[in-house]
Coordinates of N, CA, C and O in Angstrom, one line a residue:
M127 N 1.2 -0.9 -0.1 CA -0.2 0.0 0.2 C 0.9 1.1 0.2 O 2.1 1.4 1.0
S128 N 0.4 1.8 -1.2 CA 1.3 3.1 -0.9 C 0.6 4.8 0.2 O -0.3 4.7 0.2
T129 N 1.9 5.2 0.4 CA 1.7 6.4 1.4 C 1.7 7.4 0.2 O 2.2 7.7 -0.1
S130 N 1.0 8.3 0.5 CA 0.4 9.9 -0.5 C 2.0 10.9 -0.1 O 1.8 11.0 1.7
D131 N 2.1 11.8 -0.2 CA 2.9 12.6 0.1 C 2.3 13.4 1.2 O 3.4 14.0 2.2
S132 N 1.2 14.2 1.3 CA 1.0 14.4 2.5 C 0.5 13.8 3.7 O 0.4 14.1 4.5
E133 N 0.7 12.4 3.8 CA 1.0 12.0 4.8 C 2.0 11.4 5.8 O 2.3 11.2 7.3
N134 N 3.1 11.7 4.6 CA 4.5 11.7 4.9 C 5.3 12.3 4.1 O 6.5 12.2 3.5
G135 N 5.3 13.7 5.5 CA 6.1 15.1 4.9 C 7.6 14.8 5.6 O 8.2 13.5 5.5
L136 N 7.9 15.2 4.4 CA 9.5 15.3 4.7 C 10.0 16.2 5.9 O 9.4 17.2 6.6
E137 N 10.6 15.2 6.5 CA 11.1 16.3 8.0 C 12.9 16.8 8.4 O 12.4 17.6 8.9
D138 N 13.9 16.7 7.4 CA 14.8 16.6 7.5 C 16.0 16.2 6.1 O 15.0 16.2 5.6
I139 N 16.6 16.5 6.5 CA 17.9 16.7 5.8 C 19.1 15.9 6.2 O 20.1 16.3 7.1
A140 N 19.6 14.3 5.4 CA 21.0 14.4 5.7 C 21.6 14.9 4.8 O 21.6 14.3 3.6
V141 N 22.4 14.8 5.0 CA 23.7 15.5 4.0 C 25.3 14.3 3.9 O 25.3 14.7 5.6
R142 N 24.9 14.0 2.6 CA 26.8 13.1 2.6 C 27.4 14.1 1.8 O 27.4 13.3 0.5
D143 N 28.2 14.6 2.2 CA 29.9 15.5 1.7 C 30.3 14.1 1.0 O 30.9 13.5 2.3
T144 N 30.9 13.6 -0.4 CA 31.2 12.3 -0.6 C 33.1 12.8 -0.1 O 34.2 12.3 1.0
R145 N 33.2 13.3 -0.1 CA 34.1 14.1 0.3 C 34.7 14.7 1.4 O 35.8 13.4 2.4
V146 N 33.9 14.5 2.0 CA 33.7 14.0 4.3 C 33.4 12.8 4.5 O 34.5 12.2 5.4
S147 N 32.6 12.2 4.4 CA 32.0 11.1 4.6 C 33.4 9.9 4.1 O 33.8 9.3 4.8
D148 N 33.9 10.6 3.3 CA 35.3 9.4 3.2 C 36.2 9.5 4.2 O 37.3 8.8 4.6
A149 N 36.7 10.8 4.3 CA 37.5 11.4 5.1 C 37.7 10.4 6.6 O 38.4 9.8 7.0
I150 N 36.5 10.2 6.8 CA 35.7 10.5 8.0 C 35.3 8.8 8.5 O 34.6 9.0 9.8
D151 N 35.3 8.3 7.5 CA 35.0 6.4 7.7 C 35.7 6.1 8.7 O 35.3 5.4 9.6
E152 N 37.0 6.0 8.8 CA 38.0 6.1 9.8 C 38.1 6.7 11.3 O 37.8 7.5 11.5
P153 N 37.3 5.8 12.2 CA 36.6 6.4 13.2 C 37.8 7.3 13.9 O 37.9 8.2 15.0
M154 N 39.0 6.6 13.9 CA 39.9 7.0 14.2 C 40.5 8.8 13.5 O 40.9 10.0 14.3
R155 N 39.9 9.3 13.0 CA 40.4 10.6 12.0 C 39.0 11.2 12.6 O 39.2 12.3 12.9
A156 N 37.5 10.8 13.0 CA 36.3 11.9 13.5 C 36.9 11.7 14.8 O 37.4 12.9 15.4
M157 N 37.8 11.3 15.5 CA 38.6 10.9 17.0 C 39.7 12.0 16.9 O 39.8 13.6 17.6
I158 N 40.9 12.2 15.8 CA 41.7 13.4 15.5 C 41.0 14.9 15.2 O 41.7 15.3 15.3
L159 N 39.8 14.4 14.7 CA 39.3 15.9 14.5 C 38.1 16.6 15.0 O 38.6 18.0 15.7
D160 N 38.4 16.0 16.4 CA 37.8 16.0 17.9 C 38.9 16.8 18.2 O 39.2 17.8 19.0
I161 N 39.7 16.3 18.8 CA 40.7 16.3 19.3 C 41.5 17.9 18.7 O 41.7 19.1 19.3
L162 N 41.5 18.0 17.5 CA 42.1 18.9 16.9 C 40.7 20.7 16.9 O 41.6 22.0 16.4
A163 N 39.4 20.3 17.5 CA 38.8 21.3 17.2 C 39.1 22.4 18.5 O 38.7 23.2 18.6
D164 N 39.9 22.2 19.4 CA 39.9 23.4 20.6 C 41.0 23.7 21.0 O 41.3 24.9 21.2
E165 N 42.1 23.2 19.5 CA 43.0 23.7 19.8 C 43.9 23.4 18.4 O 43.9 21.4 17.8
T166 N 45.5 23.8 17.8 CA 45.5 23.4 17.6 C 47.0 22.9 17.9 O 48.4 22.8 18.9
L167 N 47.4 21.7 17.5 CA 48.6 20.3 17.5 C 49.5 19.7 16.7 O 49.7 20.2 15.0
T168 N 50.6 19.9 17.1 CA 51.2 19.0 16.2 C 50.8 17.5 16.3 O 50.8 17.0 16.6
A169 N 51.6 16.8 14.8 CA 51.0 15.2 14.9 C 51.8 14.6 15.8 O 51.2 13.8 16.3
S170 N 52.8 14.8 16.3 CA 53.2 14.8 17.5 C 52.2 14.6 18.9 O 51.4 13.8 19.4
E171 N 51.8 15.6 19.1 CA 51.1 16.1 19.9 C 49.3 14.9 20.3 O 49.1 14.9 21.0
V172 N 49.0 14.9 18.9 CA 48.0 15.0 18.7 C 48.2 12.7 18.6 O 47.0 12.4 19.3
H173 N 49.3 12.5 18.7 CA 49.4 11.2 19.1 C 49.4 10.8 20.4 O 48.8 9.8 20.8
E174 N 50.0 11.6 21.0 CA 50.0 11.8 22.5 C 48.4 11.6 23.1 O 47.8 10.9 23.9
R175 N 47.9 12.4 22.6 CA 46.0 13.4 22.8 C 45.5 11.8 22.3 O 44.9 11.3 23.5
L176 N 45.9 10.9 21.7 CA 45.3 9.5 21.3 C 45.6 8.6 22.4 O 44.8 8.2 22.3
A177 N 46.6 8.4 22.9 CA 47.4 7.3 23.5 C 46.6 8.0 24.7 O 46.3 6.5 25.4
D178 N 46.2 8.5 24.7 CA 46.0 9.7 25.9 C 44.5 8.5 26.3 O 43.8 8.3 27.5
R179 N 43.8 8.9 24.9 CA 42.7 8.2 24.9 C 42.1 7.0 23.9 O 41.5 6.1 24.5
G180 N 43.7 5.5 24.7 CA 43.7 4.8 24.6 C 43.8 4.0 23.0 O 43.5 2.7 22.8
I181 N 44.1 5.5 22.2 CA 44.5 4.4 20.7 C 46.2 4.4 20.2 O 46.7 5.2 20.9
D182 N 46.7 3.0 20.5 CA 47.1 3.0 19.5 C 47.8 2.2 18.9 O 47.8 1.5 18.3
R183 N 48.8 3.5 18.1 CA 49.2 3.9 16.3 C 50.9 3.8 16.9 O 50.7 4.9 18.1
T184 N 50.9 4.1 15.6 CA 52.1 4.9 15.2 C 52.3 5.9 15.1 O 50.9 6.4 14.8
E185 N 53.2 7.1 15.4 CA 53.1 8.5 15.0 C 52.9 8.6 13.4 O 51.9 9.7 12.7
N186 N 53.5 7.5 12.7 CA 53.7 7.5 11.0 C 52.0 7.1 10.8 O 51.3 7.9 10.0
T187 N 51.2 6.6 11.9 CA 50.0 6.4 11.2 C 49.3 7.5 11.4 O 48.4 7.6 10.6
V188 N 49.3 8.2 12.5 CA 48.7 9.2 12.7 C 49.5 10.6 11.9 O 47.9 11.3 11.4
R189 N 50.2 10.7 11.7 CA 50.5 11.8 10.8 C 49.2 11.2 8.8 O 49.1 12.4 8.5
H190 N 49.1 10.0 8.1 CA 48.6 9.7 7.4 C 47.0 9.9 8.1 O 47.1 10.8 6.7
H191 N 46.8 9.4 8.7 CA 45.6 10.1 9.0 C 45.4 11.7 9.1 O 44.4 11.5 8.3
I192 N 46.0 12.7 9.5 CA 46.0 13.9 9.8 C 45.9 13.9 7.9 O 45.1 15.0 7.7
N193 N 47.3 14.2 7.0 CA 47.4 14.1 5.6 C 46.0 14.2 4.8 O 45.4 14.8 4.4
E194 N 45.4 12.8 5.1 CA 43.8 12.4 5.0 C 42.9 14.1 5.2 O 41.8 14.1 3.8
L195 N 43.0 14.1 6.1 CA 41.6 14.8 6.7 C 42.2 16.3 5.8 O 41.3 17.1 5.5
R196 N 43.3 16.5 6.3 CA 43.7 17.3 5.7 C 44.4 18.2 3.9 O 42.4 18.8 3.4
D197 N 43.6 16.9 3.3 CA 43.3 16.4 1.5 C 41.5 17.0 1.5 O 41.5 17.5 0.2
A198 N 41.2 16.1 2.2 CA 39.9 16.3 2.4 C 38.9 17.7 2.8 O 38.2 17.6 2.5
G199 N 40.6 18.4 2.8 CA 39.9 19.9 3.6 C 39.4 20.0 4.9 O 38.7 20.7 5.1
L200 N 39.7 19.3 5.7 CA 39.2 19.2 7.0 C 39.4 19.7 8.4 O 39.4 20.4 9.5
V201 N 40.8 20.2 8.0 CA 41.9 20.4 8.6 C 42.7 21.4 8.2 O 42.8 20.4 6.6
D202 N 43.5 22.1 8.7 CA 44.6 23.0 8.2 C 45.7 23.0 8.7 O 45.6 22.8 10.2
V203 N 46.6 23.5 8.1 CA 47.7 24.1 8.6 C 48.0 25.4 9.1 O 47.6 25.7 7.9
V204 N 47.9 25.7 10.3 CA 48.3 26.8 10.6 C 49.1 27.7 11.3 O 48.7 28.9 11.4
R205 N 49.8 26.8 11.4 CA 51.1 27.2 10.9 C 52.3 26.4 11.0 O 52.3 25.4 11.6
F206 N 53.7 26.8 11.1 CA 55.1 26.5 11.0 C 55.8 26.9 11.7 O 56.1 27.8 11.7
E207 N 56.4 26.1 12.6 CA 57.3 26.9 13.4 C 59.2 26.0 12.8 O 59.0 24.5 12.6
E208 N 59.9 26.9 12.7 CA 61.3 26.4 12.3 C 62.1 26.5 13.8 O 62.6 27.2 14.1
G209 N 62.6 25.0 13.4 CA 63.6 25.1 14.7 C 64.7 23.4 14.5 O 63.7 22.2 13.7
R210 N 65.6 23.5 14.8 CA 66.9 21.8 14.9 C 66.6 21.5 13.5 O 66.2 19.9 13.5
G211 N 66.5 22.1 13.0 CA 67.0 21.2 11.1 C 65.8 21.5 10.7 O 66.0 20.6 9.7
G212 N 64.4 21.1 11.6 CA 63.6 21.0 10.2 C 62.3 21.9 10.4 O 62.7 23.1 11.7
T213 N 60.7 21.8 9.7 CA 60.0 22.1 10.2 C 58.7 21.6 11.1 O 58.8 20.3 10.8
T214 N 57.8 22.4 11.8 CA 57.2 21.6 12.3 C 56.3 22.4 12.4 O 55.7 23.6 11.9
K215 N 54.7 21.1 11.7 CA 53.6 22.1 11.0 C 52.9 21.8 12.6 O 52.4 20.8 13.1
Y216 N 52.0 22.9 12.5 CA 50.6 22.6 14.0 C 49.5 22.7 12.4 O 49.7 23.8 11.7
Y217 N 48.4 22.4 13.2 CA 47.3 21.5 12.4 C 46.1 21.9 13.5 O 46.3 22.3 15.0
G218 N 44.6 22.1 12.2 CA 43.8 23.0 13.4 C 42.3 22.5 12.7 O 43.3 22.1 11.7
A219 N 41.2 21.8 13.5 CA 40.4 21.9 12.6 C 39.5 22.8 12.0 O 39.6 24.0 12.8
N220 N 39.2 22.5 10.9 CA 37.6 23.9 10.0 C 36.4 23.1 10.2 O 35.5 23.9 10.0
T221 N 36.5 21.8 10.7 CA 34.9 21.5 10.4 C 34.6 20.5 12.2 O 35.9 20.1 12.8
T222 N 33.4 20.6 12.5 CA 33.2 19.9 13.5 C 32.3 18.1 13.2 O 31.1 18.8 12.5
V223 N 32.3 17.7 13.5 CA 31.9 16.2 13.8 C 30.7 16.0 14.2 O 31.6 15.9 15.3
L224 N 29.5 16.1 14.6 CA 28.6 16.2 15.7 C 27.5 14.2 14.7 O 27.4 14.2 13.5
S225 N 28.1 13.2 16.1 CA 27.6 11.7 15.7 C 26.3 11.5 16.6 O 26.8 10.5 17.4
Y226 N 25.2 12.2 16.8 CA 24.4 11.6 17.8 C 23.2 11.9 17.5 O 22.7 12.0 16.6
S227 N 22.6 10.9 17.9 CA 21.0 10.6 17.7 C 20.1 11.7 19.0 O 20.3 11.5 19.6
L228 N 19.1 12.3 18.5 CA 18.0 13.2 19.6 C 17.2 11.7 20.2 O 16.9 10.8 19.3
P229 N 17.0 11.9 21.3 CA 16.0 10.8 21.6 C 14.3 11.7 21.6 O 14.1 12.2 21.1
D230 N 13.5 10.3 21.6 CA 12.6 10.6 21.3 C 12.2 11.3 22.2 O 11.0 12.1 21.6
S231 N 12.3 11.2 23.2 CA 11.4 12.2 24.2 C 11.7 13.8 23.8 O 10.9 14.8 24.6
A232 N 12.7 14.0 23.2 CA 13.0 15.3 23.1 C 12.3 16.3 21.3 O 12.1 17.2 21.4
D233 N 11.2 14.9 20.6 CA 10.4 15.6 20.0 C 9.1 16.6 20.2 O 9.4 17.7 19.1
P234 N 8.8 16.8 21.0 CA 8.2 18.1 21.5 C 8.8 19.6 21.4 O 8.2 20.3 21.2
A235 N 9.7 19.3 22.6 CA 10.5 20.2 22.2 C 11.2 21.2 21.1 O 11.3 22.1 20.8
I236 N 11.7 19.9 20.1 CA 11.9 20.1 19.4 C 11.2 20.9 18.1 O 11.7 21.9 17.2
E237 N 10.5 20.4 18.3 CA 8.8 21.0 17.5 C 8.4 22.3 18.1 O 8.1 22.7 17.3
E238 N 8.1 22.4 18.8 CA 8.0 23.8 19.8 C 9.6 24.7 19.1 O 9.2 26.2 18.6
M239 N 10.7 24.3 19.4 CA 11.8 25.2 18.6 C 11.8 25.6 17.1 O 12.0 26.6 16.2
I240 N 10.9 24.9 16.5 CA 11.1 25.0 15.3 C 10.0 26.0 14.9 O 10.7 27.0 14.1
D241 N 9.0 25.1 15.5 CA 8.2 26.4 15.3 C 7.9 28.2 15.6 O 7.8 29.2 15.1
A242 N 9.4 27.9 16.5 CA 9.3 29.2 17.2 C 11.2 30.2 16.1 O 10.5 31.5 15.9
V243 N 11.6 28.8 15.2 CA 12.5 30.0 13.8 C 11.7 29.4 13.1 O 12.4 30.4 12.3
Q244 N 10.7 28.4 12.5 CA 10.3 29.0 11.5 C 10.2 30.2 10.1 O 10.8 30.3 8.8
P245 N 9.2 30.9 10.8 CA 9.3 32.5 9.8 C 10.6 32.9 10.2 O 11.0 33.8 8.9
Q246 N 11.6 33.2 10.7 CA 12.2 34.1 10.6 C 13.2 33.1 9.3 O 14.1 33.8 8.8
L247 N 13.5 31.7 9.4 CA 14.1 31.2 8.8 C 13.5 31.3 6.9 O 14.3 31.3 6.2
E248 N 12.5 31.4 7.4 CA 11.5 31.3 5.8 C 12.2 32.3 5.0 O 12.5 32.8 3.7
A249 N 12.1 33.9 6.1 CA 12.8 35.4 5.4 C 14.5 35.0 5.2 O 14.5 35.7 4.1
V250 N 14.8 34.4 6.1 CA 16.2 33.7 5.1 C 16.4 33.3 4.2 O 17.2 34.0 3.0
L251 N 15.6 32.9 3.9 CA 15.8 31.1 3.1 C 15.2 32.8 1.7 O 15.6 32.8 0.1
D252 N 14.4 33.4 1.5 CA 13.4 33.9 0.4 C 14.8 35.3 0.9 O 15.0 35.5 -0.7
T253 N 15.5 35.6 1.2 CA 16.3 37.2 1.3 C 17.5 36.4 0.1 O 17.7 36.9 -0.3
L254 N 17.7 35.0 0.4 CA 19.3 34.3 -0.2 C 18.3 33.9 -1.7 O 19.4 34.4 -2.3
T255 N 17.3 33.5 -1.5 CA 17.2 33.5 -3.0 C 16.3 34.4 -4.1 O 17.0 34.6 -5.1
D256 N 16.3 35.7 -3.4 CA 15.5 36.4 -4.1 C 16.9 37.2 -4.3 O 17.8 37.8 -5.4
E257 N 18.1 37.7 -4.1 CA 19.0 38.0 -4.0 C 20.2 37.5 -4.3 O 21.2 38.5 -5.5
Y258 N 20.5 36.6 -4.2 CA 21.2 35.6 -5.0 C 21.3 34.3 -5.8 O 21.9 33.6 -6.0
D259 N 19.6 34.8 -6.4 CA 19.4 33.6 -7.3 C 20.4 32.9 -8.1 O 20.6 32.4 -8.3
D260 N 21.0 34.0 -9.3 CA 22.5 33.7 -10.2 C 23.7 33.6 -9.3 O 23.7 31.9 -10.2
V261 N 23.4 33.3 -8.8 CA 24.8 33.4 -7.5 C 24.3 31.6 -7.6 O 25.4 30.5 -8.0
I262 N 23.4 31.1 -7.0 CA 23.3 30.0 -6.7 C 22.7 29.3 -8.2 O 23.2 27.6 -7.9
D263 N 22.2 29.3 -8.9 CA 22.3 28.8 -10.2 C 23.8 28.2 -10.4 O 23.5 27.5 -11.1
D264 N 24.4 29.6 -10.7 CA 25.6 29.2 -11.5 C 26.6 27.8 -10.4 O 27.3 27.4 -11.0
I265 N 26.5 28.1 -9.1 CA 26.9 27.1 -8.2 C 26.5 25.9 -8.9 O 27.3 24.6 -9.0
T266 N 25.0 25.4 -8.7 CA 24.3 24.5 -9.4 C 24.7 24.5 -9.9 O 24.9 22.8 -11.2
A267 N 24.8 25.1 -10.9 CA 25.5 24.3 -12.9 C 26.8 23.6 -12.5 O 26.8 22.9 -13.8
E268 N 27.1 24.6 -11.8 CA 28.9 23.4 -11.8 C 28.5 22.1 -10.9 O 30.3 21.5 -11.3
M269 N 27.7 22.0 -10.4 CA 27.2 20.8 -9.9 C 27.5 19.8 -10.3 O 27.6 18.7 -10.1
Q270 N 26.2 20.3 -11.4 CA 25.3 18.9 -12.4 C 26.8 18.2 -13.2 O 27.1 19.2 -14.8
P271 N 26.6 16.9 -12.8 CA 27.8 16.5 -13.9 C 27.1 16.2 -15.0 O 27.7 15.9 -16.4
C272 N 25.6 16.6 -15.8 CA 24.9 15.9 -16.5 C 23.5 16.4 -16.6 O 23.3 17.1 -15.8
E273 N 23.0 16.7 -17.8 CA 21.7 17.4 -17.7 C 20.8 16.9 -17.2 O 19.9 17.3 -16.5
H274 N 20.6 15.1 -17.0 CA 20.0 14.6 -16.0 C 19.5 14.4 -14.7 O 18.8 13.6 -14.2
C275 N 20.8 15.1 -14.2 CA 21.0 15.4 -12.9 C 20.0 16.6 -11.8 O 20.6 17.0 -10.5
R276 N 19.7 17.5 -13.6 CA 18.5 18.5 -13.1 C 17.3 18.5 -11.5 O 16.6 18.3 -11.4
T277 N 17.2 16.8 -11.1 CA 16.1 16.4 -11.1 C 16.9 16.2 -9.2 O 16.2 16.2 -8.3
Q278 N 18.3 16.6 -8.9 CA 18.5 16.2 -8.0 C 18.6 18.0 -6.9 O 18.3 18.4 -7.4
K279 N 18.9 18.2 -5.8 CA 18.6 18.7 -5.0 C 19.5 19.5 -4.5 O 20.4 20.2 -3.8
Y280 N 19.9 19.8 -5.9 CA 21.5 21.3 -5.6 C 20.9 22.6 -4.9 O 22.2 23.3 -3.7
E281 N 20.1 23.0 -4.3 CA 19.8 24.2 -5.2 C 19.3 24.5 -2.9 O 20.5 25.0 -2.3
T282 N 18.9 22.9 -2.7 CA 18.9 22.7 -1.0 C 20.4 22.3 -0.9 O 20.6 22.8 0.8
Y283 N 20.7 22.0 -1.6 CA 22.3 22.3 -0.4 C 23.3 22.6 -0.5 O 24.1 23.6 0.5
V284 N 23.1 23.9 -1.4 CA 23.4 24.7 -1.9 C 23.0 25.8 0.0 O 24.4 26.5 0.2
L285 N 21.8 26.1 -0.5 CA 21.3 26.9 1.1 C 21.4 26.4 1.9 O 21.6 27.1 3.1
L286 N 21.5 25.3 2.6 CA 22.1 24.1 3.6 C 23.5 24.7 4.3 O 23.6 24.7 5.5
T287 N 23.7 24.7 2.9 CA 26.0 24.9 3.7 C 25.4 26.4 3.6 O 26.4 26.3 5.0
V288 N 25.4 27.5 2.6 CA 25.0 28.3 3.7 C 24.7 28.9 5.1 O 25.3 29.2 6.3
L289 N 24.0 27.9 5.2 CA 22.9 28.4 6.5 C 24.3 27.4 7.5 O 23.7 28.2 8.8
R290 N 24.4 26.4 7.3 CA 25.0 25.6 8.1 C 26.3 26.4 8.6 O 26.6 26.7 9.6
R291 N 26.9 27.5 7.5 CA 28.8 27.8 7.5 C 27.9 29.2 9.0 O 28.9 29.1 9.9
A292 N 27.0 29.9 7.9 CA 26.1 31.1 9.0 C 26.1 30.6 10.4 O 26.5 31.6 11.3
F293 N 25.3 29.3 10.7 CA 25.5 28.9 11.9 C 26.7 28.3 12.9 O 26.5 28.9 13.7
V294 N 27.7 28.1 12.2 CA 29.0 27.7 12.7 C 30.0 29.6 13.3 O 29.8 29.5 14.2
R295 N 29.6 30.1 12.7 CA 30.1 31.4 12.6 C 29.7 32.0 14.0 O 29.9 32.6 14.8
A296 N 28.1 31.7 13.8 CA 26.9 32.9 14.5 C 27.1 32.1 16.4 O 27.7 32.6 17.0
H297 N 27.3 31.0 15.8 CA 27.8 30.0 17.6 C 29.2 30.4 17.8 O 29.4 30.1 19.0
Q298 N 30.0 30.5 16.7 CA 31.7 30.8 17.8 C 31.3 32.5 18.2 O 31.7 32.4 19.4
D299 N 30.6 33.0 17.2 CA 30.6 34.4 18.3 C 29.9 34.1 19.6 O 30.8 34.8 20.0
G300 N 29.1 33.4 19.5 CA 28.1 34.0 20.7 C 28.8 32.6 21.6 O 28.2 31.7 23.1
E301 N 29.9 31.7 21.7 CA 30.1 31.3 22.5 C 30.0 30.5 23.4 O 30.3 29.7 24.0
S302 N 31.0 32.2 24.0 CA 31.3 32.3 25.1 C 30.0 32.0 26.1 O 29.9 31.7 26.8
A303 N 28.7 32.5 25.7 CA 27.2 31.9 26.7 C 26.8 31.4 26.9 O 25.7 31.0 27.6
Y304 N 27.8 30.5 25.6 CA 27.6 28.9 25.8 C 28.6 27.7 26.7 O 29.1 27.3 25.6
P305 N 28.7 27.6 27.3 CA 29.9 27.4 27.2 C 29.6 25.4 27.5 O 28.4 24.9 27.6
T306 N 30.8 24.6 26.7 CA 30.5 23.5 26.7 C 31.2 22.3 27.9 O 31.6 23.7 28.9
T307 N 30.9 21.3 28.4 CA 30.9 20.4 29.4 C 31.5 19.4 28.9 O 31.6 18.5 27.9
E308 N 32.8 18.8 29.5 CA 33.7 18.3 29.2 C 33.1 17.0 29.9 O 32.1 16.3 30.6
C309 N 33.3 15.2 29.3 CA 32.3 14.5 29.4 C 33.7 13.4 30.6 O 34.5 13.5 30.6

């Protein structure tokens, strides 16, 4: 038996950027991102932090994983230090990986928050599509590998990317108001 679209509405969007998901398929890489999210470290220091978490890998293996994350654009070399005949690289994460699931009991509170912000988000989306329609069209045109791919949700992906990145900036600017807790 088929369900009509009105009975089964879209509730969420899952983003799978293949460049990112391939890079973090290895659980240790997600852990490295977590470590580098709070401070810039050398590969040796990342190796030590992993050892503190019970991960026993060689330093060369850790360097390999950092390089994979760097190649995927998730980690940056933030500074170089010259000394003792060599150059030391310091790495920092530019992406946070969140791997959580909300409890079912959170649904009513989540719905209330959605209702509270939906009008403002509709206004933001209207602004983006009204003022940046040509730019969005140009970006989506570059994303389409062929004419048949026009049915894909490229515009949604572009808009969601803008909103996610704007959220990160806004959250970082207000982060002191929302301190995090350590487990």
